[in-house]
Amino acid sequence: MPFIHLQAQLGTEVYLTNLEMEVDSLYINNAINISNNEGYDNQPSFFDNDNLLFAATRNGQTDIALYHINDRSVSWLTNTTNGSEYSPTKIPGKNAVSAIRLDDNGLQRLYEYNLDTNEHGVLLDSLKVGYHVWFSKDLLVCTVLRENRMDLVISNLKNLTNITVQQNVGRSLHKIPDSDLISYISKSNTTNMVKSLNPQYLNSEDIISLPENLEDISWLKNGILITAFDNNILSFNPKKDKNWKMAYQINNPDVNSISRLAISPQGNYLSFVSNDSQKRIVDQQVETFNARDVNAFANCFSENVIVSNYPMDTLYVGRQILKEKYQLFYDRTPSVEVKVASRIHLGQTVIDQEQVTVGGKQHQQVAIYKVDGLINSMTFIQDLPTKYDPEILVQRQLEGYNQKNINTFLSPYAENVKIYGDNGVLRTAGIENMRNRYSDFFATTPDLHCESKNRIVIGNIVIDEEFITANGKSFSAIGIYEIEHNKIAKVTFLH
């Protein structure tokens, strides 16, 4: 059910961006977080071209917020003390909003909220509506909760009739521009299918299947369909395309997996929902750890979180065990505080250099977090004593790399050096293999350059956030360099 289990949902934020279109090209810029609120902020829908509705959490409940685009302010349309509202939608021809109201007693119904009179009332009393779209002032297309699925229902408010069109559908309902059709997501087969429906004649047609079982779509003003995969916007033109195409990639470190797309009436704004950024989730676990709130701390981690010492020494697995261990730690530790001294963030990886104070004594550690909605793994690197300065070796190989001087580059490496990629995959073993590989790379890459944007040094380990240019392209990576016997013995690259 869409709303009963909200407390278990991930934190989300509503974003607004400028949108420009030229034929099949899509340009998105200036993405701003308009909700900027801890908790559940979701389900954007344009009231008009200058105002955006969304559902937002405050004071332990979810109310309807209205974002005013021109002055970048938020006003609240509801404050229901015995319930919450979701999926706010403009009612055609009225200064009013419809929304799903979930009462504290579990009753879930579709309401109307009149913005002129501040009155509200039930629109559909007999249906447990999950999502809805207005086809006309009297005709609604809804997804209705039945058993363990949602069914597509056409509700006529004038005739008081409800017609079930299809069983097992998704949450995304939209009017198709310049047509008498709405679109919905069919889940009756192995893939999610975008389908059109004429609510007056009840005929339906397939449009395009969604990749990776996605279920959020929206329509551009020119009739092009869009969906989102991770931080990528995909497009499909029903008039000429056979498959989805990459339309735009949103490169914003605070945006983490896009969903719930909405297009403004004039087509110049896009709103979407993002999970809390990886940085925000890690910040939250630091804050709750320092507050000694073991329940809130544990809720930052996935159910099967893996806690390890670097590189792959697993200490334990599971949120419940983590919670029990940290409660024991609090019980025997009267005072503890963690401060983040520096941070590297790339994709789903957050690496923090932390200053830890326990009972008045300080030490340094590094924590590597893998975050996908919640923290899936937490790996510690301890500040062990070392006879050598590992930073000198890493800097020397970086200078040799930029000079494309193979001997200078390889001189800091051990004879039996090992190079690993993500997930511990061995890429190269032995310095001669490195020589062969990098000699060719240096010779064929005239614009090769690597810059260390951020560096963490702890014990015998150097962690570099690297910005690399090669063959006209630039990308970021994280290099973790391990020093043994005054040589670089192992490198792990995270992309």
GROMACS .gro file of C-alpha atoms in nm:
model
  495
    1MET     CA    1   0.000   0.000   0.000
    2PRO     CA    2   0.141   0.341  -0.093
    3PHE     CA    3   0.103   0.523   0.236
    4ILE     CA    4   0.056   0.288   0.531
    5HIS     CA    5   0.428   0.216   0.565
    6LEU     CA    6   0.563   0.568   0.527
    7GLN     CA    7   0.770   0.551   0.844
    8ALA     CA    8   0.992   0.288   0.678
    9GLN     CA    9   1.041   0.494   0.360
   10LEU     CA   10   1.366   0.668   0.279
   11GLY     CA   11   1.412   1.040   0.321
   12THR     CA   12   1.330   1.222  -0.004
   13GLU     CA   13   1.356   1.575  -0.141
   14VAL     CA   14   1.167   1.763  -0.413
   15TYR     CA   15   1.374   1.942  -0.677
   16LEU     CA   16   1.284   2.199  -0.941
   17THR     CA   17   1.484   2.265  -1.260
   18ASN     CA   18   1.460   2.482  -1.565
   19LEU     CA   19   1.372   2.284  -1.877
   20GLU     CA   20   1.445   2.368  -2.239
   21MET     CA   21   1.358   2.165  -2.547
   22GLU     CA   22   1.480   2.186  -2.907
   23VAL     CA   23   1.335   1.917  -3.132
   24ASP     CA   24   1.457   1.598  -2.957
   25SER     CA   25   1.715   1.769  -2.736
   26LEU     CA   26   1.653   1.822  -2.367
   27TYR     CA   27   1.841   2.072  -2.149
   28ILE     CA   28   1.811   2.082  -1.772
   29ASN     CA   29   1.987   2.329  -1.545
   30ASN     CA   30   1.979   2.502  -1.210
   31ALA     CA   31   1.834   2.212  -1.009
   32ILE     CA   32   1.735   2.344  -0.666
   33ASN     CA   33   1.603   2.161  -0.361
   34ILE     CA   34   1.268   2.328  -0.293
   35SER     CA   35   1.163   2.110   0.001
   36ASN     CA   36   1.496   2.104   0.190
   37ASN     CA   37   1.333   1.921   0.476
   38GLU     CA   38   1.426   1.614   0.674
   39GLY     CA   39   1.191   1.324   0.614
   40TYR     CA   40   0.939   1.248   0.339
   41ASP     CA   41   0.896   1.517   0.070
   42ASN     CA   42   0.742   1.374  -0.243
   43GLN     CA   43   0.477   1.363  -0.515
   44PRO     CA   44   0.523   1.697  -0.695
   45SER     CA   45   0.242   1.823  -0.917
   46PHE     CA   46   0.210   2.165  -1.079
   47PHE     CA   47  -0.083   2.377  -0.960
   48ASP     CA   48  -0.009   2.615  -1.244
   49ASN     CA   49   0.306   2.728  -1.422
   50ASP     CA   50   0.420   2.939  -1.126
   51ASN     CA   51   0.327   2.714  -0.833
   52LEU     CA   52   0.413   2.355  -0.746
   53LEU     CA   53   0.228   2.125  -0.507
   54PHE     CA   54   0.400   1.850  -0.310
   55ALA     CA   55   0.352   1.640   0.003
   56ALA     CA   56   0.590   1.723   0.288
   57THR     CA   57   0.646   1.603   0.642
   58ARG     CA   58   0.624   1.843   0.935
   59ASN     CA   59   0.541   1.794   1.303
   60GLY     CA   60   0.508   1.419   1.260
   61GLN     CA   61   0.249   1.435   0.981
   62THR     CA   62   0.244   1.493   0.606
   63ASP     CA   63   0.072   1.805   0.473
   64ILE     CA   64   0.023   1.973   0.136
   65ALA     CA   65   0.288   2.233   0.056
   66LEU     CA   66   0.274   2.490  -0.224
   67TYR     CA   67   0.603   2.619  -0.363
   68HIS     CA   68   0.586   2.964  -0.523
   69ILE     CA   69   0.843   2.957  -0.802
   70ASN     CA   70   0.881   3.332  -0.855
   71ASP     CA   71   0.973   3.422  -0.497
   72ARG     CA   72   1.104   3.077  -0.395
   73SER     CA   73   0.880   3.050  -0.091
   74VAL     CA   74   0.662   2.772   0.052
   75SER     CA   75   0.313   2.799   0.199
   76TRP     CA   76   0.112   2.524   0.363
   77LEU     CA   77  -0.237   2.436   0.242
   78THR     CA   78  -0.331   2.181   0.510
   79ASN     CA   79  -0.264   2.110   0.875
   80THR     CA   80  -0.465   1.798   0.947
   81THR     CA   81  -0.410   1.702   1.311
   82ASN     CA   82  -0.567   1.356   1.283
   83GLY     CA   83  -0.429   1.256   0.944
   84SER     CA   84  -0.195   1.326   0.655
   85GLU     CA   85  -0.231   1.418   0.288
   86TYR     CA   86  -0.052   1.275  -0.015
   87SER     CA   87  -0.050   1.313  -0.396
   88PRO     CA   88  -0.190   1.669  -0.413
   89THR     CA   89  -0.336   1.755  -0.755
   90LYS     CA   90  -0.503   2.066  -0.898
   91ILE     CA   91  -0.877   2.018  -0.964
   92PRO     CA   92  -0.968   2.149  -1.313
   93GLY     CA   93  -1.180   2.464  -1.319
   94LYS     CA   94  -1.154   2.523  -0.944
   95ASN     CA   95  -0.924   2.696  -0.700
   96ALA     CA   96  -0.903   2.364  -0.523
   97VAL     CA   97  -0.676   2.065  -0.470
   98SER     CA   98  -0.753   1.695  -0.444
   99ALA     CA   99  -0.536   1.471  -0.229
  100ILE     CA  100  -0.527   1.130  -0.068
  101ARG     CA  101  -0.597   1.163   0.303
  102LEU     CA  102  -0.476   0.894   0.540
  103ASP     CA  103  -0.638   0.926   0.880
  104ASP     CA  104  -0.475   0.810   1.201
  105ASN     CA  105  -0.728   0.526   1.220
  106GLY     CA  106  -0.604   0.389   0.884
  107LEU     CA  107  -0.894   0.517   0.670
  108GLN     CA  108  -0.763   0.624   0.327
  109ARG     CA  109  -0.985   0.832   0.096
  110LEU     CA  110  -0.970   1.099  -0.174
  111TYR     CA  111  -1.054   1.452  -0.049
  112GLU     CA  112  -1.114   1.792  -0.202
  113TYR     CA  113  -0.957   2.101  -0.041
  114ASN     CA  114  -1.114   2.434  -0.145
  115LEU     CA  115  -0.849   2.708  -0.132
  116ASP     CA  116  -1.105   2.992  -0.134
  117THR     CA  117  -1.315   2.872   0.159
  118ASN     CA  118  -1.061   2.644   0.336
  119GLU     CA  119  -1.333   2.378   0.343
  120HIS     CA  120  -1.264   2.013   0.267
  121GLY     CA  121  -1.469   1.704   0.200
  122VAL     CA  122  -1.461   1.348   0.069
  123LEU     CA  123  -1.470   1.303  -0.309
  124LEU     CA  124  -1.471   0.921  -0.324
  125ASP     CA  125  -1.601   0.760  -0.009
  126SER     CA  126  -1.607   0.395  -0.114
  127LEU     CA  127  -1.262   0.360  -0.278
  128LYS     CA  128  -0.918   0.339  -0.120
  129VAL     CA  129  -0.744   0.556  -0.377
  130GLY     CA  130  -0.367   0.537  -0.412
  131TYR     CA  131  -0.303   0.784  -0.698
  132HIS     CA  132  -0.523   0.982  -0.933
  133VAL     CA  133  -0.537   1.215  -1.234
  134TRP     CA  134  -0.821   1.442  -1.348
  135PHE     CA  135  -0.945   1.379  -1.702
  136SER     CA  136  -1.220   1.642  -1.672
  137LYS     CA  137  -1.400   1.821  -1.389
  138ASP     CA  138  -1.627   1.518  -1.340
  139LEU     CA  139  -1.405   1.229  -1.449
  140LEU     CA  140  -1.117   1.083  -1.251
  141VAL     CA  141  -0.876   0.802  -1.334
  142CYS     CA  142  -0.748   0.640  -1.014
  143THR     CA  143  -0.538   0.355  -0.890
  144VAL     CA  144  -0.735   0.180  -0.619
  145LEU     CA  145  -0.588  -0.045  -0.351
  146ARG     CA  146  -0.731  -0.395  -0.360
  147GLU     CA  147  -0.573  -0.692  -0.185
  148ASN     CA  148  -0.197  -0.671  -0.263
  149ARG     CA  149  -0.223  -0.470  -0.584
  150MET     CA  150  -0.354  -0.149  -0.737
  151ASP     CA  151  -0.631  -0.154  -0.999
  152LEU     CA  152  -0.710   0.114  -1.255
  153VAL     CA  153  -1.057   0.264  -1.196
  154ILE     CA  154  -1.247   0.537  -1.383
  155SER     CA  155  -1.466   0.733  -1.141
  156ASN     CA  156  -1.750   0.955  -1.266
  157LEU     CA  157  -1.837   1.206  -0.994
  158LYS     CA  158  -2.151   1.317  -1.177
  159ASN     CA  159  -2.301   0.971  -1.230
  160LEU     CA  160  -2.141   0.821  -0.916
  161THR     CA  161  -2.003   0.524  -1.110
  162ASN     CA  162  -1.672   0.341  -1.075
  163ILE     CA  163  -1.547   0.121  -1.359
  164THR     CA  164  -1.244  -0.105  -1.316
  165VAL     CA  165  -1.039  -0.101  -1.637
  166GLN     CA  166  -0.739  -0.316  -1.546
  167GLN     CA  167  -0.590  -0.498  -1.251
  168ASN     CA  168  -0.233  -0.454  -1.127
  169VAL     CA  169  -0.115  -0.110  -1.238
  170GLY     CA  170   0.153   0.134  -1.127
  171ARG     CA  171   0.143   0.472  -0.959
  172SER     CA  172   0.217   0.705  -1.253
  173LEU     CA  173  -0.093   0.860  -1.412
  174HIS     CA  174  -0.076   1.150  -1.660
  175LYS     CA  175  -0.277   1.324  -1.926
  176ILE     CA  176  -0.113   1.287  -2.268
  177PRO     CA  177  -0.064   1.632  -2.429
  178ASP     CA  178  -0.292   1.730  -2.718
  179SER     CA  179  -0.505   1.419  -2.689
  180ASP     CA  180  -0.812   1.273  -2.518
  181LEU     CA  181  -0.596   1.010  -2.352
  182ILE     CA  182  -0.429   0.945  -2.022
  183SER     CA  183  -0.128   0.718  -1.968
  184TYR     CA  184  -0.082   0.456  -1.700
  185ILE     CA  185   0.162   0.177  -1.616
  186SER     CA  186   0.048  -0.181  -1.665
  187LYS     CA  187   0.214  -0.441  -1.443
  188SER     CA  188   0.025  -0.740  -1.576
  189ASN     CA  189   0.330  -0.884  -1.757
  190THR     CA  190   0.697  -0.935  -1.674
  191THR     CA  191   0.784  -0.575  -1.773
  192ASN     CA  192   0.612  -0.249  -1.686
  193MET     CA  193   0.428  -0.124  -1.993
  194VAL     CA  194   0.327   0.239  -2.055
  195LYS     CA  195  -0.024   0.231  -2.198
  196SER     CA  196  -0.274   0.488  -2.319
  197LEU     CA  197  -0.639   0.491  -2.216
  198ASN     CA  198  -0.938   0.677  -2.349
  199PRO     CA  199  -1.153   0.712  -2.034
  200GLN     CA  200  -1.467   0.779  -2.238
  201TYR     CA  201  -1.448   0.478  -2.471
  202LEU     CA  202  -1.231   0.254  -2.246
  203ASN     CA  203  -0.994   0.150  -2.528
  204SER     CA  204  -0.630   0.103  -2.436
  205GLU     CA  205  -0.307   0.067  -2.636
  206ASP     CA  206   0.057  -0.016  -2.560
  207ILE     CA  207   0.307   0.269  -2.597
  208ILE     CA  208   0.648   0.143  -2.475
  209SER     CA  209   0.780  -0.090  -2.207
  210LEU     CA  210   0.984   0.068  -1.929
  211PRO     CA  211   1.347  -0.035  -1.872
  212GLU     CA  212   1.451  -0.200  -1.546
  213ASN     CA  213   1.088  -0.210  -1.428
  214LEU     CA  214   1.078   0.166  -1.370
  215GLU     CA  215   0.737   0.314  -1.299
  216ASP     CA  216   0.770   0.694  -1.306
  217ILE     CA  217   0.705   0.885  -1.629
  218SER     CA  218   0.591   1.225  -1.748
  219TRP     CA  219   0.506   1.389  -2.080
  220LEU     CA  220   0.683   1.687  -2.232
  221LYS     CA  221   0.468   1.949  -2.397
  222ASN     CA  222   0.577   1.829  -2.744
  223GLY     CA  223   0.445   1.477  -2.678
  224ILE     CA  224   0.777   1.315  -2.587
  225LEU     CA  225   0.769   1.071  -2.297
  226ILE     CA  226   1.040   1.080  -2.030
  227THR     CA  227   1.142   0.852  -1.745
  228ALA     CA  228   1.434   0.846  -1.501
  229PHE     CA  229   1.694   0.580  -1.430
  230ASP     CA  230   1.933   0.662  -1.145
  231ASN     CA  231   2.033   1.023  -1.226
  232ASN     CA  232   1.959   0.990  -1.598
  233ILE     CA  233   1.659   1.125  -1.789
  234LEU     CA  234   1.553   0.896  -2.076
  235SER     CA  235   1.322   1.002  -2.357
  236PHE     CA  236   1.094   0.829  -2.607
  237ASN     CA  237   0.913   0.991  -2.899
  238PRO     CA  238   0.609   0.769  -2.980
  239LYS     CA  239   0.593   0.911  -3.332
  240LYS     CA  240   0.936   0.793  -3.443
  241ASP     CA  241   1.141   0.618  -3.174
  242LYS     CA  242   1.158   0.245  -3.123
  243ASN     CA  243   1.355   0.251  -2.796
  244TRP     CA  244   1.437   0.479  -2.508
  245LYS     CA  245   1.725   0.725  -2.560
  246MET     CA  246   1.954   0.899  -2.315
  247ALA     CA  247   1.830   1.259  -2.295
  248TYR     CA  248   2.018   1.413  -2.004
  249GLN     CA  249   2.232   1.325  -1.704
  250ILE     CA  250   2.189   1.533  -1.389
  251ASN     CA  251   2.534   1.575  -1.237
  252ASN     CA  252   2.451   1.704  -0.892
  253PRO     CA  253   2.616   1.533  -0.591
  254ASP     CA  254   2.306   1.596  -0.381
  255VAL     CA  255   2.074   1.422  -0.628
  256ASN     CA  256   2.049   1.052  -0.557
  257SER     CA  257   1.823   0.840  -0.780
  258ILE     CA  258   1.546   1.036  -0.953
  259SER     CA  259   1.177   0.947  -0.939
  260ARG     CA  260   0.829   1.112  -0.950
  261LEU     CA  261   0.860   1.339  -1.254
  262ALA     CA  262   0.632   1.638  -1.320
  263ILE     CA  263   0.631   1.891  -1.607
  264SER     CA  264   0.487   2.244  -1.575
  265PRO     CA  265   0.187   2.337  -1.796
  266GLN     CA  266   0.401   2.559  -2.022
  267GLY     CA  267   0.677   2.295  -2.032
  268ASN     CA  268   0.956   2.518  -1.898
  269TYR     CA  269   1.002   2.349  -1.558
  270LEU     CA  270   1.073   1.994  -1.449
  271SER     CA  271   1.021   1.876  -1.093
  272PHE     CA  272   1.149   1.546  -0.963
  273VAL     CA  273   1.209   1.362  -0.637
  274SER     CA  274   1.550   1.249  -0.515
  275ASN     CA  275   1.641   1.021  -0.231
  276ASP     CA  276   1.844   1.191   0.037
  277SER     CA  277   2.198   1.239  -0.089
  278GLN     CA  278   2.464   0.997   0.027
  279LYS     CA  279   2.632   1.280   0.217
  280ARG     CA  280   2.313   1.366   0.403
  281ILE     CA  281   2.258   1.005   0.510
  282VAL     CA  282   2.615   0.979   0.636
  283ASP     CA  283   2.577   1.312   0.818
  284GLN     CA  284   2.261   1.181   0.980
  285GLN     CA  285   2.433   0.870   1.112
  286VAL     CA  286   2.715   1.086   1.256
  287GLU     CA  287   2.461   1.315   1.424
  288THR     CA  288   2.258   1.030   1.570
  289PHE     CA  289   2.574   0.852   1.685
  290ASN     CA  290   2.685   1.163   1.873
  291ALA     CA  291   2.335   1.199   2.017
  292ARG     CA  292   2.360   0.838   2.142
  293ASP     CA  293   2.025   0.765   1.978
  294VAL     CA  294   2.088   0.404   1.892
  295ASN     CA  295   1.753   0.350   1.717
  296ALA     CA  296   1.788   0.652   1.488
  297PHE     CA  297   2.154   0.561   1.427
  298ALA     CA  298   2.070   0.202   1.331
  299ASN     CA  299   1.792   0.322   1.098
  300CYS     CA  300   2.055   0.491   0.879
  301PHE     CA  301   2.178   0.144   0.778
  302SER     CA  302   2.027  -0.120   0.553
  303GLU     CA  303   1.887  -0.436   0.704
  304ASN     CA  304   2.186  -0.641   0.581
  305VAL     CA  305   2.458  -0.382   0.634
  306ILE     CA  306   2.816  -0.517   0.630
  307VAL     CA  307   3.057  -0.371   0.886
  308SER     CA  308   3.427  -0.442   0.820
  309ASN     CA  309   3.783  -0.343   0.880
  310TYR     CA  310   3.967  -0.249   0.561
  311PRO     CA  311   3.999  -0.410   0.317
  312MET     CA  312   3.755  -0.701   0.361
  313ASP     CA  313   3.775  -0.818   0.722
  314THR     CA  314   3.405  -0.857   0.801
  315LEU     CA  315   3.320  -0.786   1.162
  316TYR     CA  316   2.946  -0.855   1.145
  317VAL     CA  317   2.643  -0.832   0.918
  318GLY     CA  318   2.298  -0.690   0.986
  319ARG     CA  319   2.129  -0.384   1.131
  320GLN     CA  320   2.006  -0.564   1.440
  321ILE     CA  321   2.356  -0.682   1.537
  322LEU     CA  322   2.491  -0.332   1.470
  323LYS     CA  323   2.227  -0.187   1.699
  324GLU     CA  324   2.311  -0.433   1.977
  325LYS     CA  325   2.687  -0.371   1.951
  326TYR     CA  326   2.654   0.005   1.957
  327GLN     CA  327   2.417  -0.010   2.254
  328LEU     CA  328   2.682  -0.211   2.443
  329PHE     CA  329   2.940   0.047   2.337
  330TYR     CA  330   2.727   0.332   2.476
  331ASP     CA  331   2.667   0.141   2.799
  332ARG     CA  332   3.039   0.115   2.873
  333THR     CA  333   3.143   0.450   2.724
  334PRO     CA  334   3.029   0.758   2.917
  335SER     CA  335   3.134   1.011   2.650
  336VAL     CA  336   3.206   0.980   2.279
  337GLU     CA  337   3.205   1.220   1.986
  338VAL     CA  338   3.286   1.195   1.616
  339LYS     CA  339   3.383   1.495   1.404
  340VAL     CA  340   3.431   1.474   1.026
  341ALA     CA  341   3.769   1.631   0.946
  342SER     CA  342   3.754   1.581   0.567
  343ARG     CA  343   3.539   1.399   0.315
  344ILE     CA  344   3.557   1.243  -0.030
  345HIS     CA  345   3.228   1.175  -0.209
  346LEU     CA  346   3.194   1.000  -0.542
  347GLY     CA  347   2.868   0.837  -0.649
  348GLN     CA  348   2.752   0.595  -0.382
  349THR     CA  349   3.084   0.610  -0.195
  350VAL     CA  350   3.145   0.851   0.093
  351ILE     CA  351   3.484   0.841   0.265
  352ASP     CA  352   3.518   1.034   0.591
  353GLN     CA  353   3.832   1.113   0.784
  354GLU     CA  354   3.701   1.120   1.139
  355GLN     CA  355   3.834   1.255   1.465
  356VAL     CA  356   3.700   1.033   1.742
  357THR     CA  357   3.703   1.139   2.108
  358VAL     CA  358   3.634   0.862   2.359
  359GLY     CA  359   3.655   0.946   2.728
  360GLY     CA  360   3.870   1.251   2.657
  361LYS     CA  361   4.120   1.064   2.437
  362GLN     CA  362   4.137   1.134   2.064
  363HIS     CA  363   4.228   0.918   1.769
  364GLN     CA  364   4.188   0.931   1.392
  365GLN     CA  365   4.009   0.682   1.171
  366VAL     CA  366   3.867   0.665   0.822
  367ALA     CA  367   3.523   0.525   0.746
  368ILE     CA  368   3.424   0.417   0.395
  369TYR     CA  369   3.047   0.417   0.345
  370LYS     CA  370   2.863   0.260   0.052
  371VAL     CA  371   2.524   0.425   0.035
  372ASP     CA  372   2.222   0.337  -0.176
  373GLY     CA  373   1.925   0.494  -0.002
  374LEU     CA  374   2.068   0.362   0.326
  375ILE     CA  375   2.423   0.272   0.426
  376ASN     CA  376   2.490  -0.075   0.284
  377SER     CA  377   2.845  -0.112   0.413
  378MET     CA  378   3.076   0.063   0.658
  379THR     CA  379   3.448  -0.012   0.644
  380PHE     CA  380   3.699   0.126   0.894
  381ILE     CA  381   4.065   0.211   0.841
  382GLN     CA  382   4.258   0.259   1.164
  383ASP     CA  383   4.547   0.503   1.211
  384LEU     CA  384   4.826   0.251   1.252
  385PRO     CA  385   5.189   0.366   1.308
  386THR     CA  386   5.419   0.360   1.005
  387LYS     CA  387   5.792   0.422   0.950
  388TYR     CA  388   5.739   0.584   0.612
  389ASP     CA  389   5.560   0.888   0.475
  390PRO     CA  390   5.315   0.729   0.231
  391GLU     CA  391   5.216   1.062   0.076
  392ILE     CA  392   5.562   1.109  -0.078
  393LEU     CA  393   5.529   0.789  -0.282
  394VAL     CA  394   5.175   0.864  -0.402
  395GLN     CA  395   5.272   1.217  -0.505
  396ARG     CA  396   5.578   1.087  -0.693
  397GLN     CA  397   5.375   0.839  -0.900
  398LEU     CA  398   5.119   1.113  -0.973
  399GLU     CA  399   5.390   1.341  -1.108
  400GLY     CA  400   5.528   1.057  -1.324
  401TYR     CA  401   5.175   0.988  -1.453
  402ASN     CA  402   5.127   1.351  -1.561
  403GLN     CA  403   5.474   1.360  -1.720
  404LYS     CA  404   5.390   1.031  -1.895
  405ASN     CA  405   5.730   0.912  -1.779
  406ILE     CA  406   5.691   0.540  -1.724
  407ASN     CA  407   6.004   0.500  -1.509
  408THR     CA  408   5.920   0.790  -1.276
  409PHE     CA  409   5.562   0.667  -1.254
  410LEU     CA  410   5.655   0.309  -1.163
  411SER     CA  411   5.948   0.380  -0.930
  412PRO     CA  412   5.730   0.401  -0.613
  413TYR     CA  413   5.556   0.067  -0.685
  414ALA     CA  414   5.651  -0.274  -0.545
  415GLU     CA  415   5.756  -0.552  -0.784
  416ASN     CA  416   5.449  -0.760  -0.693
  417VAL     CA  417   5.204  -0.466  -0.684
  418LYS     CA  418   4.835  -0.548  -0.730
  419ILE     CA  419   4.576  -0.313  -0.882
  420TYR     CA  420   4.211  -0.372  -0.795
  421GLY     CA  421   3.884  -0.229  -0.920
  422ASP     CA  422   3.541  -0.205  -0.761
  423ASN     CA  423   3.427  -0.507  -0.560
  424GLY     CA  424   3.784  -0.634  -0.519
  425VAL     CA  425   3.830  -0.738  -0.884
  426LEU     CA  426   4.202  -0.782  -0.964
  427ARG     CA  427   4.294  -0.576  -1.271
  428THR     CA  428   4.673  -0.598  -1.286
  429ALA     CA  429   4.937  -0.798  -1.095
  430GLY     CA  430   5.309  -0.726  -1.106
  431ILE     CA  431   5.506  -0.421  -1.210
  432GLU     CA  432   5.589  -0.555  -1.558
  433ASN     CA  433   5.221  -0.589  -1.639
  434MET     CA  434   5.176  -0.233  -1.519
  435ARG     CA  435   5.465  -0.123  -1.740
  436ASN     CA  436   5.312  -0.281  -2.051
  437ARG     CA  437   4.970  -0.144  -1.979
  438TYR     CA  438   5.068   0.213  -1.891
  439SER     CA  439   5.340   0.247  -2.158
  440ASP     CA  440   5.078   0.199  -2.427
  441PHE     CA  441   4.832   0.424  -2.243
  442PHE     CA  442   5.086   0.706  -2.209
  443ALA     CA  443   5.186   0.679  -2.576
  444THR     CA  444   4.829   0.698  -2.707
  445THR     CA  445   4.687   0.964  -2.472
  446PRO     CA  446   4.840   1.306  -2.549
  447ASP     CA  447   4.601   1.500  -2.322
  448LEU     CA  448   4.645   1.272  -2.020
  449HIS     CA  449   4.634   1.452  -1.686
  450CYS     CA  450   4.535   1.362  -1.330
  451GLU     CA  451   4.470   1.609  -1.049
  452SER     CA  452   4.432   1.516  -0.683
  453LYS     CA  453   4.124   1.712  -0.572
  454ASN     CA  454   4.124   1.584  -0.215
  455ARG     CA  455   4.363   1.363  -0.020
  456ILE     CA  456   4.327   1.168   0.304
  457VAL     CA  457   4.634   1.014   0.469
  458ILE     CA  458   4.595   0.765   0.750
  459GLY     CA  459   4.860   0.522   0.869
  460ASN     CA  460   5.016   0.356   0.566
  461ILE     CA  461   4.721   0.441   0.338
  462VAL     CA  462   4.664   0.738   0.107
  463ILE     CA  463   4.318   0.799  -0.039
  464ASP     CA  464   4.303   1.036  -0.338
  465GLU     CA  465   3.998   1.188  -0.503
  466GLU     CA  466   4.127   1.212  -0.859
  467PHE     CA  467   4.002   1.411  -1.157
  468ILE     CA  468   4.134   1.253  -1.477
  469THR     CA  469   4.137   1.382  -1.835
  470ALA     CA  470   4.207   1.135  -2.115
  471ASN     CA  471   4.122   1.137  -2.487
  472GLY     CA  472   3.903   1.444  -2.459
  473LYS     CA  473   3.696   1.309  -2.170
  474SER     CA  474   3.710   1.382  -1.799
  475PHE     CA  475   3.595   1.170  -1.508
  476SER     CA  476   3.647   1.129  -1.135
  477ALA     CA  477   3.782   0.831  -0.944
  478ILE     CA  478   3.900   0.738  -0.598
  479GLY     CA  479   4.239   0.574  -0.557
  480ILE     CA  480   4.325   0.395  -0.232
  481TYR     CA  481   4.704   0.340  -0.211
  482GLU     CA  482   4.851   0.098   0.046
  483ILE     CA  483   5.220   0.128   0.135
  484GLU     CA  484   5.435  -0.165   0.250
  485HIS     CA  485   5.813  -0.156   0.298
  486ASN     CA  486   5.823   0.197   0.153
  487LYS     CA  487   5.660   0.088  -0.174
  488ILE     CA  488   5.306   0.105  -0.309
  489ALA     CA  489   5.198  -0.256  -0.270
  490LYS     CA  490   4.828  -0.231  -0.357
  491VAL     CA  491   4.593   0.015  -0.522
  492THR     CA  492   4.214   0.000  -0.529
  493PHE     CA  493   4.027   0.226  -0.773
  494LEU     CA  494   3.663   0.321  -0.715
  495HIS     CA  495   3.476   0.483  -1.006
   0.00000   0.00000   0.00000
